[in-house]
PDB file of C-alpha atoms in Angstrom:
ATOM      1  CA  MET A   1       0.000   0.000   0.000  1.00 56.00           C
ATOM      2  CA  SER A   2       1.314   3.428  -0.974  1.00 52.00           C
ATOM      3  CA  THR A   3       0.613   6.767   0.626  1.00 56.00           C
ATOM      4  CA  ASP A   4       1.295  10.322  -0.526  1.00 56.00           C
ATOM      5  CA  HIS A   5       4.570  10.443   1.369  1.00 55.00           C
ATOM      6  CA  ASP A   6       5.697   6.995   0.080  1.00 55.00           C
ATOM      7  CA  SER A   7       6.019   7.859  -3.621  1.00 51.00           C
ATOM      8  CA  GLY A   8       9.276   5.926  -3.948  1.00 54.00           C
ATOM      9  CA  VAL A   9      11.191   8.908  -5.316  1.00 55.00           C
ATOM     10  CA  VAL A  10      12.996  11.265  -3.002  1.00 59.00           C
ATOM     11  CA  GLY A  11      11.969  14.874  -3.539  1.00 57.00           C
ATOM     12  CA  ALA A  12       9.030  13.988  -5.819  1.00 54.00           C
ATOM     13  CA  GLU A  13       5.969  16.178  -5.568  1.00 56.00           C
ATOM     14  CA  VAL A  14       2.667  14.455  -5.242  1.00 56.00           C
ATOM     15  CA  PRO A  15      -0.262  16.481  -6.544  1.00 56.00           C
ATOM     16  CA  SER A  16      -3.111  17.118  -4.168  1.00 57.00           C
ATOM     17  CA  SER A  17      -6.531  18.034  -5.512  1.00 57.00           C
ATOM     18  CA  ASP A  18      -8.233  21.249  -4.518  1.00 56.00           C
ATOM     19  CA  PRO A  19     -11.926  20.460  -4.028  1.00 59.00           C
ATOM     20  CA  PHE A  20     -12.962  24.085  -4.749  1.00 61.00           C
ATOM     21  CA  THR A  21     -11.172  24.669  -8.094  1.00 58.00           C
ATOM     22  CA  GLY A  22     -10.598  21.120  -9.332  1.00 58.00           C
ATOM     23  CA  THR A  23      -6.922  21.870 -10.021  1.00 54.00           C
ATOM     24  CA  THR A  24      -3.907  20.245  -8.523  1.00 55.00           C
ATOM     25  CA  ALA A  25      -1.452  22.062  -6.328  1.00 54.00           C
ATOM     26  CA  VAL A  26       1.473  21.135  -8.612  1.00 53.00           C
ATOM     27  CA  ALA A  27      -0.251  22.521 -11.731  1.00 52.00           C
ATOM     28  CA  ALA A  28      -1.074  25.751  -9.929  1.00 51.00           C
ATOM     29  CA  ALA A  29       2.516  26.058  -8.692  1.00 52.00           C
ATOM     30  CA  ASP A  30       3.881  25.456 -12.210  1.00 54.00           C
ATOM     31  CA  ALA A  31       1.564  28.094 -13.674  1.00 53.00           C
ATOM     32  CA  ALA A  32       2.630  30.602 -11.042  1.00 54.00           C
ATOM     33  CA  ALA A  33       6.323  29.912 -11.760  1.00 56.00           C
ATOM     34  CA  GLU A  34       6.015  31.043 -15.423  1.00 56.00           C
ATOM     35  CA  PRO A  35       6.727  34.798 -15.633  1.00 60.00           C
ATOM     36  CA  PHE A  36       4.908  35.274 -18.965  1.00 57.00           C
ATOM     37  CA  PRO A  37       1.918  33.465 -20.440  1.00 56.00           C
ATOM     38  CA  PRO A  38       2.702  31.221 -23.418  1.00 57.00           C
ATOM     39  CA  THR A  39       2.143  32.715 -26.865  1.00 58.00           C
ATOM     40  CA  SER A  40       1.113  31.107 -30.109  1.00 59.00           C
ATOM     41  CA  ALA A  41       4.620  31.513 -31.594  1.00 55.00           C
ATOM     42  CA  PRO A  42       7.916  32.581 -30.051  1.00 58.00           C
ATOM     43  CA  SER A  43       8.898  36.131 -30.929  1.00 56.00           C
ATOM     44  CA  ALA A  44      12.007  34.836 -32.744  1.00 57.00           C
ATOM     45  CA  LEU A  45       9.765  32.988 -35.214  1.00 60.00           C
ATOM     46  CA  ARG A  46       7.543  35.931 -36.028  1.00 59.00           C
ATOM     47  CA  ALA A  47       8.411  37.837 -39.174  1.00 56.00           C
ATOM     48  CA  PRO A  48       9.701  41.318 -38.374  1.00 57.00           C
ATOM     49  CA  GLN A  49       7.363  44.025 -39.564  1.00 57.00           C
ATOM     50  CA  PRO A  50       9.015  46.959 -41.292  1.00 58.00           C
ATOM     51  CA  PRO A  51       8.161  50.296 -39.746  1.00 56.00           C
ATOM     52  CA  SER A  52       5.442  52.255 -41.488  1.00 54.00           C
ATOM     53  CA  GLN A  53       6.818  55.248 -43.307  1.00 53.00           C
ATOM     54  CA  PRO A  54       5.495  58.586 -44.481  1.00 56.00           C
ATOM     55  CA  PRO A  55       5.986  59.316 -48.206  1.00 52.00           C
ATOM     56  CA  GLU A  56       9.022  61.529 -47.563  1.00 59.00           C
ATOM     57  CA  ALA A  57      10.808  59.154 -45.131  1.00 83.00           C
ATOM     58  CA  GLN A  58      14.547  58.648 -45.373  1.00 88.00           C
ATOM     59  CA  PRO A  59      15.713  55.228 -46.606  1.00 89.00           C
ATOM     60  CA  PRO A  60      17.247  52.890 -43.996  1.00 91.00           C
ATOM     61  CA  THR A  61      20.975  53.016 -43.267  1.00 90.00           C
ATOM     62  CA  THR A  62      21.639  49.373 -42.323  1.00 91.00           C
ATOM     63  CA  PRO A  63      24.014  47.718 -44.840  1.00 91.00           C
ATOM     64  CA  CYS A  64      22.548  44.930 -47.029  1.00 93.00           C
ATOM     65  CA  THR A  65      18.998  46.259 -46.591  1.00 95.00           C
ATOM     66  CA  VAL A  66      16.808  45.675 -49.647  1.00 96.00           C
ATOM     67  CA  VAL A  67      14.181  48.220 -50.687  1.00 96.00           C
ATOM     68  CA  TRP A  68      12.056  48.593 -53.813  1.00 96.00           C
ATOM     69  CA  SER A  69      11.791  51.645 -56.037  1.00 95.00           C
ATOM     70  CA  ARG A  70       9.816  51.812 -59.282  1.00 93.00           C
ATOM     71  CA  GLY A  71       9.445  48.031 -59.358  1.00 94.00           C
ATOM     72  CA  ARG A  72      13.165  47.260 -58.967  1.00 96.00           C
ATOM     73  CA  PRO A  73      15.148  46.095 -55.914  1.00 97.00           C
ATOM     74  CA  TYR A  74      18.025  48.145 -54.507  1.00 97.00           C
ATOM     75  CA  VAL A  75      20.574  46.952 -51.945  1.00 97.00           C
ATOM     76  CA  LEU A  76      22.488  49.288 -49.630  1.00 96.00           C
ATOM     77  CA  GLU A  77      26.221  48.730 -50.024  1.00 95.00           C
ATOM     78  CA  SER A  78      28.659  50.307 -47.627  1.00 88.00           C
ATOM     79  CA  GLY A  79      32.311  50.062 -48.452  1.00 83.00           C
ATOM     80  CA  ALA A  80      35.067  52.597 -48.716  1.00 82.00           C
ATOM     81  CA  GLY A  81      33.443  55.982 -49.194  1.00 86.00           C
ATOM     82  CA  ARG A  82      29.762  56.817 -49.110  1.00 89.00           C
ATOM     83  CA  PRO A  83      27.033  54.189 -48.815  1.00 92.00           C
ATOM     84  CA  ARG A  84      25.117  53.707 -52.060  1.00 95.00           C
ATOM     85  CA  TRP A  85      21.987  51.914 -53.187  1.00 96.00           C
ATOM     86  CA  MET A  86      22.818  49.459 -55.968  1.00 97.00           C
ATOM     87  CA  GLY A  87      20.297  48.107 -58.432  1.00 97.00           C
ATOM     88  CA  VAL A  88      19.772  47.858 -62.175  1.00 97.00           C
ATOM     89  CA  ASP A  89      17.969  50.107 -64.640  1.00 94.00           C
ATOM     90  CA  HIS A  90      15.335  48.949 -67.142  1.00 93.00           C
ATOM     91  CA  HIS A  91      18.110  47.730 -69.495  1.00 96.00           C
ATOM     92  CA  GLY A  92      19.772  45.610 -66.804  1.00 96.00           C
ATOM     93  CA  ARG A  93      22.737  47.958 -66.362  1.00 97.00           C
ATOM     94  CA  PRO A  94      24.075  48.611 -62.840  1.00 97.00           C
ATOM     95  CA  GLN A  95      22.669  51.735 -61.263  1.00 97.00           C
ATOM     96  CA  ALA A  96      23.872  53.451 -58.089  1.00 96.00           C
ATOM     97  CA  LEU A  97      21.620  55.847 -56.191  1.00 96.00           C
ATOM     98  CA  THR A  98      22.299  58.013 -53.171  1.00 94.00           C
ATOM     99  CA  GLY A  99      19.908  57.956 -50.259  1.00 94.00           C
ATOM    100  CA  GLU A 100      18.530  61.328 -51.331  1.00 94.00           C
ATOM    101  CA  GLU A 101      17.908  60.134 -54.915  1.00 96.00           C
ATOM    102  CA  LEU A 102      16.133  57.048 -53.608  1.00 95.00           C
ATOM    103  CA  ARG A 103      13.991  59.181 -51.293  1.00 95.00           C
ATOM    104  CA  ARG A 104      12.969  61.466 -54.188  1.00 95.00           C
ATOM    105  CA  ARG A 105      12.111  58.488 -56.419  1.00 94.00           C
ATOM    106  CA  GLY A 106      10.034  56.856 -53.679  1.00 94.00           C
ATOM    107  CA  TRP A 107      10.794  53.527 -52.053  1.00 95.00           C
ATOM    108  CA  SER A 108       9.195  50.818 -49.948  1.00 95.00           C
ATOM    109  CA  TYR A 109      10.118  47.586 -48.151  1.00 95.00           C
ATOM    110  CA  ARG A 110       7.766  45.638 -50.424  1.00 94.00           C
ATOM    111  CA  ARG A 111       7.488  45.318 -54.158  1.00 90.00           C
ATOM    112  CA  SER A 112       4.409  47.079 -55.444  1.00 80.00           C
ATOM    113  CA  SER A 113       2.038  44.917 -57.434  1.00 57.00           C
TER     114      SER A 113
END
């Protein structure tokens, strides 16, 4: 015959039922130990949302950022000298834009449809 204090494992917790709530003491203790409630997906797995921008917003300054302007992608390169936005024109030739030129042309984080 086994009793609550004879579980066979030293240091093991034996749940006791609460007649008023129907929960066990161990489950309630575990829930209280969690500092934040669980979410549907960890924040590391959620896709980052680009900040909303007004029409005259400055382009980002983080190297390797990709933005779209007039249906074409541009990548921010930073090497020796000034950072520049590299893309191609409608003939497929390399095209470099400054941040100010890109701002005047209009840009977004997503390709327009």
